[in-house]
Amino acid sequence: MKKLWAAGAVLLGMALIAAACGSSSNSSSSGNLIDKSVESAVKGGASTPTSQAVKQEPTTMDEWEALWKTEREAIVAKIKQNKWGLQSDGKTVLGPDGFKADLSKCPAGWNSTEGLTDTEIKFGATAPSSGTAATGVYINQAMTAILDYYSDKGLFTDSLGKKRRVNQIIRDDGYDPTRTVPLMDELIDSVKVFEVQSQGSPSTFKTYEKLNQRCIPDFFNTTGHPAWGDPVNHPWTIGFLFPYNIEALIWGDLISQHLSEFPTGKMTVAALVMNNDFGKVYDQSFKAYLAQSPNKDKITYVTELFEPQAATVTNEMTTLASKKPDAFIAMLTGTPCAQSITEAAQNGMNKTTKYKYQSIGCKSNTYVGKAAVGDASDGWYVVGGGFRDLASSSEDNNAYGKWARELLASRGMDYKASGYYGWGLANGWSRAQVLAVAGMLDGGLNRVNYLTAMRAMDMTPAAFFSGIRLTTSGNRDAYWVEGSEVARYDSSLQQFVQQGAIIDLSGKSKPCAWNVSVSACE
C-alpha cells in the first residue's frame, strides 16, 4: 500500500476521482461524475507538495493562533479589496468566482441579525443522542467546548465592538429525518436561531431546501454528500466532511489496482449499504466509477441494503459472505461499523476477503478498537478525510493534539471514548474562524457577512493532517474539505496507520447541482 500511494501513484490514481457529483444508483453510466479537465490536470502533475506544508506547520498553539489571525486578516483584506459582500442595492451579495446571492428572494420580514443579541449568537443543531448513531452527539458536545473556549477568548468580538458568546442549542433527532424536520422548525421558528446545523445526509436533505429559501445559514453539516457543494442554487448550505463520492471513487481506484494479484485477473466486490441518502450516494458513486473504468468487466459488484435503525446486520453480511468477495466495503456509519467487522470475523470474510474498507463515518476507535471488536479490525482500510485521531499515540507530541485533549478533559469529555470528539473540535474550530472573519467585516457579524466569509475562506487547519487546506472560493470551490489520507488499522497499536502520501484536491472538485428527483447532479 505504501508503494501504491507514493506521490506519483497518488496523482495517477486520483486522476479518475476528482469530481463532486453523483449519478443515479440505477444508472450504468458515470454521468458528469468524472471531470476530464481535472483528470488531465492531475495527470500533468498538479498537486500541493506535502513536504512544504509539513515544514511550514507551527509547533506550538501560540504559533497556530498567530497563523490563524494572519490568515483571517488576509481573508478580510481580500473581501474588502474586491468589494465582495452586500452591494449598494441592499439585496445583492457578491463573492469570488461569480458567486451571487439575491436577498430579494428571502421571505418577507427576513432579518440578517436574527438570532443575535449584543452578547449572544444562537446556534441551533440537530444531532443523534439516541439510536444506532447516538455517539454522533459527541461531535456537537465537542463543538460547544471549542466555541466556549473561543467565546472566552473574545474571538467573536466584531467590528462594531459587540462581544458575543456562541450558545449551541442541541436537539436529539436520533438520526431519523422525520424527527429532524419538526426540531429544525422549532429552532428556526420558535427559538429563532442565527444559524443551524444538521447531522447526516438524510436529515440535511429534509431541511436544506427550506433553509435556503429562508436564507438561514446552514453551514458545516456533518455530512459529505456532494449535494452540499451547490453555491449557485443553495448558497446558504455547505458540508463539512470529505465528499463521499470521492471517497467511494478512491475505494474503486485502490481495488482496481489490486486486480493483478488474483489468478483470474478478476475480483468480486461486496458492499453493505445503509438504506438512506448516505449509503446510497456511496453505492451510486462506486457504480459510476465502475461504469467508466477500463476494468469494469473484471469487477463483479454485489450489494446488500440494511435499514439504519436495524438491530443487526447478520443476515445481510451472511448473504454477502456467500458471494465469496475479494473486497468488501462498509457503506455505513454508527453502530453498524462495529457490527460489520464482527460479522465478517464470524462468517469467515475476515480471512477470505483480502481487502476490507470502512467508511469515513467509522474512523473511530469506538467502532473499530479492541473494546468494540477485539482484534477483528486488524488490516481494515479507511479513507479517513484527513482527521487527526486524538486517541492515537501518534498525536502525543503534536501541539494541537495535546491542547485538544486537555480542552476536552476540562469539559469532562474522554477523548479516547470516540473519534467524534476530534471531529467536533475540527468542526467547531472551522465555524469559529468563519464567524470571526464575518465579524471583522464592515457592519459586524450578520448573516450576509457570514455568507460572504463562508464563500471566501483559506485556512491551514491543525485538526487535520499536514498537507490539507480548508478553502472555499465562490462558485468554483464549494467544498470545505478536499483532502484525505488512506490508512490501515493496526490492532496492536490500536490506531489507523497512514499509508503513503496525503491526497490533496483543494479547489479541484467540481460543484454539484443535485437533482433530487433522479438522485444525480445536473
Coordinates of C-alpha atoms in Angstrom, one line a residue:
M1 CA 0.0 0.0 0.0
K2 CA 2.8 2.5 0.8
K3 CA 4.3 1.9 -2.7
L4 CA 0.9 2.2 -4.2
W5 CA 0.2 5.5 -2.6
A6 CA 3.6 7.1 -3.1
A7 CA 3.4 10.6 -4.5
G8 CA 3.4 9.8 -8.2
A9 CA 1.0 6.9 -7.9
V10 CA -1.4 9.0 -5.8
L11 CA -1.7 11.6 -8.5
L12 CA -2.3 9.0 -11.2
G13 CA -4.9 7.2 -9.1
M14 CA -6.7 10.4 -8.3
A15 CA -7.0 11.3 -11.9
L16 CA -10.1 9.2 -12.0
I17 CA -11.8 10.7 -9.0
A18 CA -11.6 14.5 -9.0
A19 CA -15.3 15.3 -9.2
A20 CA -18.1 16.1 -6.9
C21 CA -21.4 15.0 -8.5
G22 CA -23.3 11.7 -8.3
S23 CA -25.3 9.5 -10.6
S24 CA -28.5 7.5 -10.1
S25 CA -27.9 4.3 -8.2
N26 CA -29.7 2.5 -11.1
S27 CA -27.6 4.1 -13.8
S28 CA -24.9 2.3 -15.7
S29 CA -23.2 5.5 -16.9
S30 CA -20.9 7.8 -15.0
G31 CA -22.8 10.9 -16.0
N32 CA -20.8 14.0 -15.1
L33 CA -19.1 12.4 -12.2
I34 CA -15.7 12.3 -13.8
D35 CA -14.3 15.7 -14.6
K36 CA -12.0 15.1 -17.6
S37 CA -10.3 18.5 -17.3
V38 CA -9.3 17.8 -13.7
E39 CA -8.2 14.4 -14.7
S40 CA -5.8 15.9 -17.3
A41 CA -4.6 18.5 -14.8
V42 CA -3.8 15.8 -12.2
K43 CA -2.0 13.6 -14.8
G44 CA 0.0 16.7 -15.6
G45 CA 1.3 16.8 -12.0
A46 CA -0.9 19.4 -10.4
S47 CA -0.5 19.0 -6.7
T48 CA 0.5 20.6 -3.4
P49 CA 3.8 19.3 -2.1
T50 CA 3.0 18.0 1.3
S51 CA 6.7 18.2 2.4
Q52 CA 6.4 22.0 2.1
A53 CA 3.3 22.0 4.2
V54 CA 5.0 20.0 6.9
K55 CA 8.0 22.3 7.1
Q56 CA 5.7 25.4 7.5
E57 CA 3.5 24.0 10.1
P58 CA 3.6 25.6 13.6
T59 CA 4.9 23.7 16.5
T60 CA 3.0 25.5 19.4
M61 CA -0.6 26.6 19.9
D62 CA 0.6 30.2 20.2
E63 CA 2.1 29.9 16.7
W64 CA -1.1 28.3 15.4
E65 CA -3.2 31.1 16.8
A66 CA -0.9 33.7 15.3
L67 CA -1.1 32.0 11.9
W68 CA -4.9 31.8 12.0
K69 CA -5.0 35.5 13.0
T70 CA -2.9 36.4 10.0
E71 CA -5.0 34.2 7.7
R72 CA -8.2 35.7 8.9
E73 CA -6.9 39.2 8.3
A74 CA -5.8 38.2 4.8
I75 CA -9.3 36.9 4.0
V76 CA -10.9 40.1 5.3
A77 CA -8.5 42.3 3.2
K78 CA -9.3 40.3 0.1
I79 CA -13.0 40.6 0.6
K80 CA -12.8 44.3 1.1
Q81 CA -10.4 44.8 -1.8
N82 CA -12.7 43.0 -4.1
K83 CA -15.8 44.7 -2.6
W84 CA -17.5 41.4 -2.0
G85 CA -20.5 41.2 0.3
L86 CA -23.6 43.3 0.3
Q87 CA -23.8 45.7 -2.6
S88 CA -25.3 49.2 -2.7
D89 CA -28.7 48.0 -3.9
G90 CA -29.1 46.3 -0.5
K91 CA -30.2 43.0 -2.0
T92 CA -27.2 41.6 -3.9
V93 CA -24.4 39.7 -2.2
L94 CA -21.3 39.1 -4.3
G95 CA -18.3 36.8 -3.7
P96 CA -15.3 35.3 -5.6
D97 CA -15.6 33.3 -8.8
G98 CA -19.0 34.6 -9.8
F99 CA -20.7 34.0 -6.5
K100 CA -24.0 35.9 -6.2
A101 CA -26.9 35.7 -3.8
D102 CA -30.2 37.6 -4.2
L103 CA -31.6 38.7 -0.9
S104 CA -34.9 39.8 -2.5
K105 CA -35.7 36.1 -2.7
C106 CA -35.6 35.9 1.1
P107 CA -39.0 35.8 2.8
A108 CA -40.8 39.0 4.0
G109 CA -39.5 40.0 7.4
W110 CA -36.2 38.3 6.9
N111 CA -33.6 39.8 9.3
S112 CA -29.8 39.5 8.8
T113 CA -29.3 39.8 12.5
E114 CA -31.9 37.3 13.7
G115 CA -30.6 35.1 16.5
L116 CA -28.1 37.7 17.6
T117 CA -28.1 39.9 20.7
D118 CA -25.3 42.2 21.8
T119 CA -23.9 39.2 23.8
E120 CA -25.1 36.0 22.2
I121 CA -25.1 34.0 18.9
K122 CA -27.9 31.5 18.9
F123 CA -26.7 28.3 17.1
G124 CA -29.3 25.5 16.6
A125 CA -28.3 22.0 15.9
T126 CA -30.0 18.6 15.4
A127 CA -27.9 15.5 16.2
P128 CA -28.5 11.9 17.4
S129 CA -28.0 11.2 21.1
S130 CA -30.2 8.1 20.8
G131 CA -30.5 5.2 18.4
T132 CA -27.7 3.4 16.4
A133 CA -25.9 6.6 15.7
A134 CA -26.2 8.0 19.2
T135 CA -22.5 8.9 19.6
G136 CA -23.0 11.5 16.9
V137 CA -23.9 14.0 19.5
Y138 CA -20.3 13.8 20.7
I139 CA -19.5 16.0 17.7
N140 CA -21.8 18.7 18.9
Q141 CA -20.6 18.4 22.5
A142 CA -17.0 19.0 21.4
M143 CA -18.2 21.9 19.3
T144 CA -19.6 23.5 22.3
A145 CA -16.3 23.1 24.1
I146 CA -14.3 24.8 21.5
L147 CA -16.9 27.5 20.8
D148 CA -17.0 28.3 24.5
Y149 CA -13.2 28.4 24.5
Y150 CA -13.1 31.0 21.7
S151 CA -16.0 32.9 23.3
D152 CA -13.9 33.2 26.5
K153 CA -11.0 34.5 24.4
G154 CA -13.2 37.2 22.8
L155 CA -12.8 35.9 19.3
F156 CA -16.4 36.8 18.5
T157 CA -16.0 40.5 19.2
D158 CA -17.0 42.1 16.0
S159 CA -16.1 45.4 14.2
L160 CA -18.9 47.2 16.0
G161 CA -17.4 46.2 19.3
K162 CA -20.1 43.7 20.3
K163 CA -18.6 40.8 22.3
R164 CA -20.7 37.7 21.9
R165 CA -20.7 34.0 23.1
V166 CA -22.0 31.1 20.9
N167 CA -24.9 29.4 22.5
Q168 CA -25.4 26.0 20.8
I169 CA -28.9 24.6 21.3
I170 CA -28.9 20.8 20.5
R171 CA -32.0 18.7 19.7
D172 CA -31.9 14.9 19.6
D173 CA -33.3 13.6 16.3
G174 CA -32.0 10.0 16.7
Y175 CA -30.6 10.0 13.2
D176 CA -34.2 9.9 12.0
P177 CA -35.0 12.5 9.3
T178 CA -38.7 12.5 10.2
R179 CA -37.7 13.7 13.6
T180 CA -35.3 16.3 12.3
V181 CA -38.0 18.3 10.4
P182 CA -40.1 19.4 13.5
L183 CA -37.0 20.0 15.6
M184 CA -35.5 22.2 12.9
D185 CA -38.8 24.1 12.6
E186 CA -38.7 24.7 16.3
L187 CA -35.2 26.1 16.1
I188 CA -35.8 28.5 13.3
D189 CA -39.4 29.5 14.1
S190 CA -39.6 29.5 17.9
V191 CA -36.0 29.7 19.1
K192 CA -35.2 31.9 16.1
V193 CA -31.5 30.9 15.8
F194 CA -28.9 32.8 13.8
E195 CA -27.7 29.6 12.1
V196 CA -28.3 25.9 12.1
Q197 CA -26.5 22.6 11.6
S198 CA -27.8 19.1 10.9
Q199 CA -26.1 15.8 11.1
G200 CA -26.3 13.2 8.4
S201 CA -27.3 13.3 4.7
P202 CA -30.9 12.1 5.2
S203 CA -31.7 14.8 7.8
T204 CA -30.0 17.5 5.8
F205 CA -31.9 16.6 2.6
K206 CA -35.2 17.1 4.6
T207 CA -34.3 20.6 5.7
Y208 CA -31.8 22.3 3.3
E209 CA -34.4 23.5 0.7
K210 CA -36.4 25.3 3.4
L211 CA -33.3 26.8 5.0
N212 CA -32.0 28.1 1.6
Q213 CA -35.5 29.5 0.8
R214 CA -35.5 31.3 4.1
C215 CA -31.8 32.5 3.8
I216 CA -30.7 30.9 7.1
P217 CA -27.0 29.8 7.3
D218 CA -26.8 26.0 7.1
F219 CA -23.0 25.6 7.3
F220 CA -20.8 22.7 8.2
N221 CA -23.4 20.0 8.2
T222 CA -21.8 16.8 9.5
T223 CA -22.1 15.0 6.2
G224 CA -20.1 14.8 3.0
H225 CA -22.9 14.3 0.4
P226 CA -21.9 16.0 -2.9
A227 CA -25.2 17.9 -3.0
W228 CA -23.9 20.4 -0.4
G229 CA -21.5 21.7 -2.9
D230 CA -24.0 23.9 -4.8
P231 CA -23.3 27.6 -4.2
V232 CA -25.5 28.7 -7.1
N233 CA -28.8 27.1 -6.1
H234 CA -28.1 26.6 -2.4
P235 CA -25.7 29.4 -1.3
W236 CA -26.7 29.1 2.3
T237 CA -25.5 25.4 2.7
I238 CA -22.1 23.8 2.8
G239 CA -21.0 20.4 4.1
F240 CA -18.1 19.6 6.4
L241 CA -16.8 16.2 5.5
F242 CA -14.6 15.0 2.6
P243 CA -17.1 14.3 -0.2
Y244 CA -18.5 10.8 -0.1
N245 CA -18.4 10.3 -3.8
I246 CA -14.7 11.0 -4.0
E247 CA -14.2 8.6 -1.1
A248 CA -16.1 5.9 -3.0
L249 CA -14.0 6.5 -6.1
I250 CA -10.8 6.2 -4.1
W251 CA -12.0 2.8 -3.0
G252 CA -12.6 1.9 -6.6
D253 CA -9.2 3.1 -7.7
L254 CA -7.5 1.1 -4.9
I255 CA -9.4 -2.0 -5.7
S256 CA -8.7 -1.8 -9.4
Q257 CA -5.0 -1.6 -8.8
H258 CA -5.2 -5.0 -6.9
L259 CA -6.7 -6.9 -9.9
S260 CA -3.3 -8.4 -10.9
E261 CA -3.0 -10.1 -7.5
F262 CA -5.8 -12.5 -8.3
P263 CA -5.2 -15.6 -10.6
T264 CA -8.1 -14.8 -12.9
G265 CA -7.4 -11.1 -13.1
K266 CA -11.0 -10.5 -11.8
M267 CA -12.5 -9.6 -8.5
T268 CA -15.8 -9.7 -6.7
V269 CA -16.5 -6.6 -4.6
A270 CA -19.3 -6.8 -1.9
A271 CA -20.8 -3.8 -0.1
L272 CA -23.1 -3.4 2.9
V273 CA -25.1 -0.3 2.1
M274 CA -27.1 1.7 4.6
N275 CA -30.5 2.2 3.0
N276 CA -30.7 6.0 3.1
D277 CA -29.2 9.0 1.2
F278 CA -25.9 8.5 3.0
G279 CA -25.4 4.9 2.0
K280 CA -26.9 5.2 -1.5
V281 CA -24.6 8.0 -2.6
Y282 CA -21.6 5.7 -1.9
D283 CA -23.3 3.0 -3.9
Q284 CA -24.1 5.1 -6.9
S285 CA -20.7 6.7 -6.9
F286 CA -19.0 3.3 -6.8
K287 CA -21.2 2.2 -9.7
A288 CA -20.3 5.3 -11.6
Y289 CA -16.6 4.6 -11.1
L290 CA -17.1 1.0 -12.4
A291 CA -19.1 2.3 -15.4
Q292 CA -16.2 4.4 -16.7
S293 CA -13.4 2.1 -15.6
P294 CA -11.5 0.1 -18.2
N295 CA -11.7 -2.7 -15.7
K296 CA -15.5 -2.7 -15.4
D297 CA -15.8 -6.2 -16.9
K298 CA -13.3 -7.5 -14.5
I299 CA -15.1 -6.5 -11.3
T300 CA -18.4 -8.0 -10.1
Y301 CA -20.2 -5.8 -7.7
V302 CA -22.8 -7.1 -5.3
T303 CA -24.6 -5.3 -2.5
E304 CA -27.0 -5.8 0.4
L305 CA -29.1 -3.0 1.8
F306 CA -30.0 -2.6 5.5
E307 CA -32.2 -0.2 7.4
P308 CA -30.4 2.5 9.5
Q309 CA -32.2 1.5 12.7
A310 CA -31.9 -2.3 12.2
A311 CA -30.8 -4.1 15.4
T312 CA -28.3 -6.3 13.5
V313 CA -26.7 -6.8 10.1
T314 CA -26.2 -10.5 10.4
N315 CA -28.5 -11.6 7.6
E316 CA -27.1 -9.1 5.1
M317 CA -23.4 -10.0 6.0
T318 CA -24.1 -13.7 5.7
T319 CA -25.5 -13.2 2.2
L320 CA -22.5 -11.2 1.2
A321 CA -20.1 -13.8 2.6
S322 CA -21.8 -16.4 0.4
K323 CA -20.6 -14.4 -2.6
K324 CA -17.0 -15.1 -1.6
P325 CA -15.9 -11.5 -2.2
D326 CA -12.3 -10.5 -2.7
A327 CA -13.0 -7.0 -1.4
F328 CA -15.6 -5.6 1.0
I329 CA -16.8 -2.1 1.6
A330 CA -18.9 -0.9 4.6
M331 CA -21.0 2.0 3.2
L332 CA -22.5 2.9 6.6
T333 CA -22.0 4.7 9.9
G334 CA -22.8 4.3 13.6
T335 CA -23.2 1.0 15.4
P336 CA -23.2 -1.0 12.1
C337 CA -19.5 -0.1 11.8
A338 CA -18.6 -2.5 14.6
Q339 CA -21.3 -4.9 13.7
S340 CA -20.0 -5.3 10.1
I341 CA -16.5 -6.0 11.4
T342 CA -17.8 -8.5 14.0
E343 CA -19.9 -10.3 11.4
A344 CA -17.0 -10.5 9.0
A345 CA -15.0 -12.2 11.7
Q346 CA -17.7 -14.7 12.4
N347 CA -18.7 -15.6 8.9
G348 CA -15.1 -16.0 7.6
M349 CA -14.8 -12.9 5.5
N350 CA -12.0 -11.5 7.7
K351 CA -9.8 -14.4 6.5
T352 CA -11.1 -14.9 2.9
T353 CA -11.7 -11.3 1.8
K354 CA -8.3 -9.8 1.2
Y355 CA -9.3 -6.1 1.2
K356 CA -11.8 -4.6 3.6
Y357 CA -12.8 -0.9 3.8
Q358 CA -14.7 1.1 6.3
S359 CA -16.3 4.5 5.5
I360 CA -15.2 7.8 6.9
G361 CA -18.1 7.6 9.4
C362 CA -16.4 4.6 11.0
K363 CA -13.0 6.2 11.6
S364 CA -13.3 6.0 15.4
N365 CA -11.9 3.6 18.0
T366 CA -15.4 3.5 19.3
Y367 CA -16.3 1.3 16.4
V368 CA -13.0 -0.4 15.4
G369 CA -11.0 -0.6 18.6
K370 CA -10.3 -3.6 20.9
A371 CA -13.2 -2.7 23.3
A372 CA -15.7 -2.9 20.4
V373 CA -14.4 -5.7 18.2
G374 CA -11.3 -7.2 19.7
D375 CA -8.6 -7.7 17.1
A376 CA -11.1 -8.2 14.3
S377 CA -10.5 -4.8 12.7
D378 CA -6.8 -5.5 12.1
G379 CA -5.9 -4.8 8.5
W380 CA -9.1 -2.9 7.6
Y381 CA -8.6 0.2 5.5
V382 CA -10.3 3.7 5.6
V383 CA -10.2 6.8 3.5
G384 CA -10.4 9.0 6.6
G385 CA -11.0 12.5 5.4
G386 CA -7.8 13.8 7.0
F387 CA -8.9 14.0 10.6
R388 CA -6.3 13.6 13.3
D389 CA -7.2 10.8 15.8
L390 CA -6.8 12.3 19.2
A391 CA -6.8 8.8 20.8
S392 CA -3.8 7.8 18.8
S393 CA -0.3 7.7 20.4
S394 CA 1.0 9.4 17.2
E395 CA -0.6 12.6 18.5
D396 CA 1.1 12.5 21.8
N397 CA 3.8 15.1 20.8
N398 CA 1.6 17.1 18.5
A399 CA 0.9 20.6 19.9
Y400 CA -2.7 20.7 18.7
G401 CA -3.4 17.1 19.8
K402 CA -2.2 17.8 23.3
W403 CA -4.2 21.0 23.5
A404 CA -7.3 19.4 22.2
R405 CA -7.1 16.5 24.7
E406 CA -6.7 19.0 27.5
L407 CA -9.7 21.1 26.3
L408 CA -11.9 18.0 26.2
A409 CA -10.8 16.8 29.5
S410 CA -11.5 20.2 31.1
R411 CA -15.1 19.8 29.9
G412 CA -15.5 16.2 31.2
M413 CA -15.1 14.5 27.8
D414 CA -12.9 11.4 27.3
Y415 CA -11.0 11.8 24.0
K416 CA -10.4 8.1 24.0
A417 CA -14.1 7.3 24.0
S418 CA -14.8 8.4 20.4
G419 CA -13.1 9.9 17.4
Y420 CA -16.1 12.0 17.0
Y421 CA -14.8 14.3 19.7
G422 CA -12.0 15.2 17.4
W423 CA -14.5 15.7 14.5
G424 CA -16.4 18.1 16.8
L425 CA -13.4 20.2 17.6
A426 CA -12.4 20.4 13.9
N427 CA -16.0 21.5 13.1
G428 CA -16.2 24.0 15.9
W429 CA -12.9 25.5 15.0
S430 CA -14.0 25.9 11.4
R431 CA -17.2 27.6 12.4
A432 CA -15.2 29.9 14.8
Q433 CA -12.9 31.0 12.0
V434 CA -15.8 31.9 9.7
L435 CA -17.7 33.7 12.4
A436 CA -14.6 35.7 13.3
V437 CA -13.9 36.7 9.7
A438 CA -17.6 37.7 9.3
G439 CA -17.4 39.8 12.4
M440 CA -14.4 41.7 11.1
L441 CA -16.2 42.9 8.1
D442 CA -17.9 46.3 7.9
G443 CA -21.3 46.2 9.7
G444 CA -20.1 43.5 12.1
L445 CA -21.5 40.0 12.4
N446 CA -24.7 39.3 10.5
R447 CA -25.9 36.6 8.1
V448 CA -24.8 38.5 5.0
N449 CA -21.3 38.9 6.2
Y450 CA -21.3 35.3 7.4
L451 CA -22.3 34.1 4.0
T452 CA -19.7 36.3 2.4
A453 CA -16.9 35.0 4.6
M454 CA -18.0 31.4 4.1
R455 CA -17.5 31.7 0.4
A456 CA -14.0 33.2 0.6
M457 CA -12.1 31.2 3.1
D458 CA -8.5 29.9 3.0
M459 CA -7.2 28.4 6.3
T460 CA -4.5 26.0 7.5
P461 CA -6.1 23.6 10.0
A462 CA -4.3 21.9 12.9
A463 CA -7.0 19.3 13.4
F464 CA -6.2 17.7 10.0
F465 CA -3.1 16.1 8.7
S466 CA -0.3 18.2 7.3
G467 CA -0.8 18.9 3.6
I468 CA -4.6 19.5 3.9
R469 CA -6.0 23.0 3.4
L470 CA -9.5 24.2 4.0
T471 CA -10.7 26.5 1.3
T472 CA -13.8 27.9 -0.5
S473 CA -14.0 30.3 -3.4
G474 CA -17.4 31.3 -4.5
N475 CA -18.9 29.2 -7.4
R476 CA -15.6 27.4 -8.1
D477 CA -14.6 25.8 -4.8
A478 CA -17.6 24.7 -3.0
Y479 CA -16.3 22.0 -0.6
W480 CA -14.6 22.7 2.7
V481 CA -12.5 19.5 3.0
E482 CA -10.9 18.1 -0.2
G483 CA -8.0 16.2 1.3
S484 CA -7.6 12.7 2.8
E485 CA -5.3 10.0 3.9
V486 CA -5.6 6.3 3.2
A487 CA -4.9 4.3 6.4
R488 CA -4.8 0.7 7.6
Y489 CA -5.9 -0.3 11.1
D490 CA -3.2 -1.9 13.3
S491 CA -4.8 -3.6 16.2
S492 CA -1.5 -4.0 18.1
L493 CA -1.2 -0.2 18.1
Q494 CA -5.0 0.4 18.3
Q495 CA -4.8 3.1 15.6
F496 CA -5.1 3.7 11.9
V497 CA -1.7 3.9 10.3
Q498 CA -1.4 6.2 7.3
Q499 CA -0.4 4.5 4.0
G500 CA 1.7 6.8 1.8
A501 CA 1.1 10.5 1.0
I502 CA -1.8 12.7 1.7
I503 CA -4.3 13.2 -1.1
D504 CA -4.9 16.9 -1.7
L505 CA -7.6 18.0 -4.1
S506 CA -8.1 21.5 -2.7
G507 CA -10.3 23.5 -5.2
K508 CA -10.3 20.7 -7.8
S509 CA -13.7 19.2 -7.1
K510 CA -16.5 20.2 -9.4
P511 CA -19.6 21.8 -7.8
C512 CA -22.7 19.7 -7.9
A513 CA -26.3 20.9 -8.6
W514 CA -28.1 17.9 -7.2
N515 CA -31.4 16.8 -8.8
V516 CA -33.3 15.1 -6.0
S517 CA -35.8 13.5 -8.4
V518 CA -33.2 11.5 -10.2
S519 CA -30.5 11.4 -7.4
A520 CA -27.8 12.9 -9.7
C521 CA -26.0 16.1 -10.4
E522 CA -27.3 18.2 -13.3

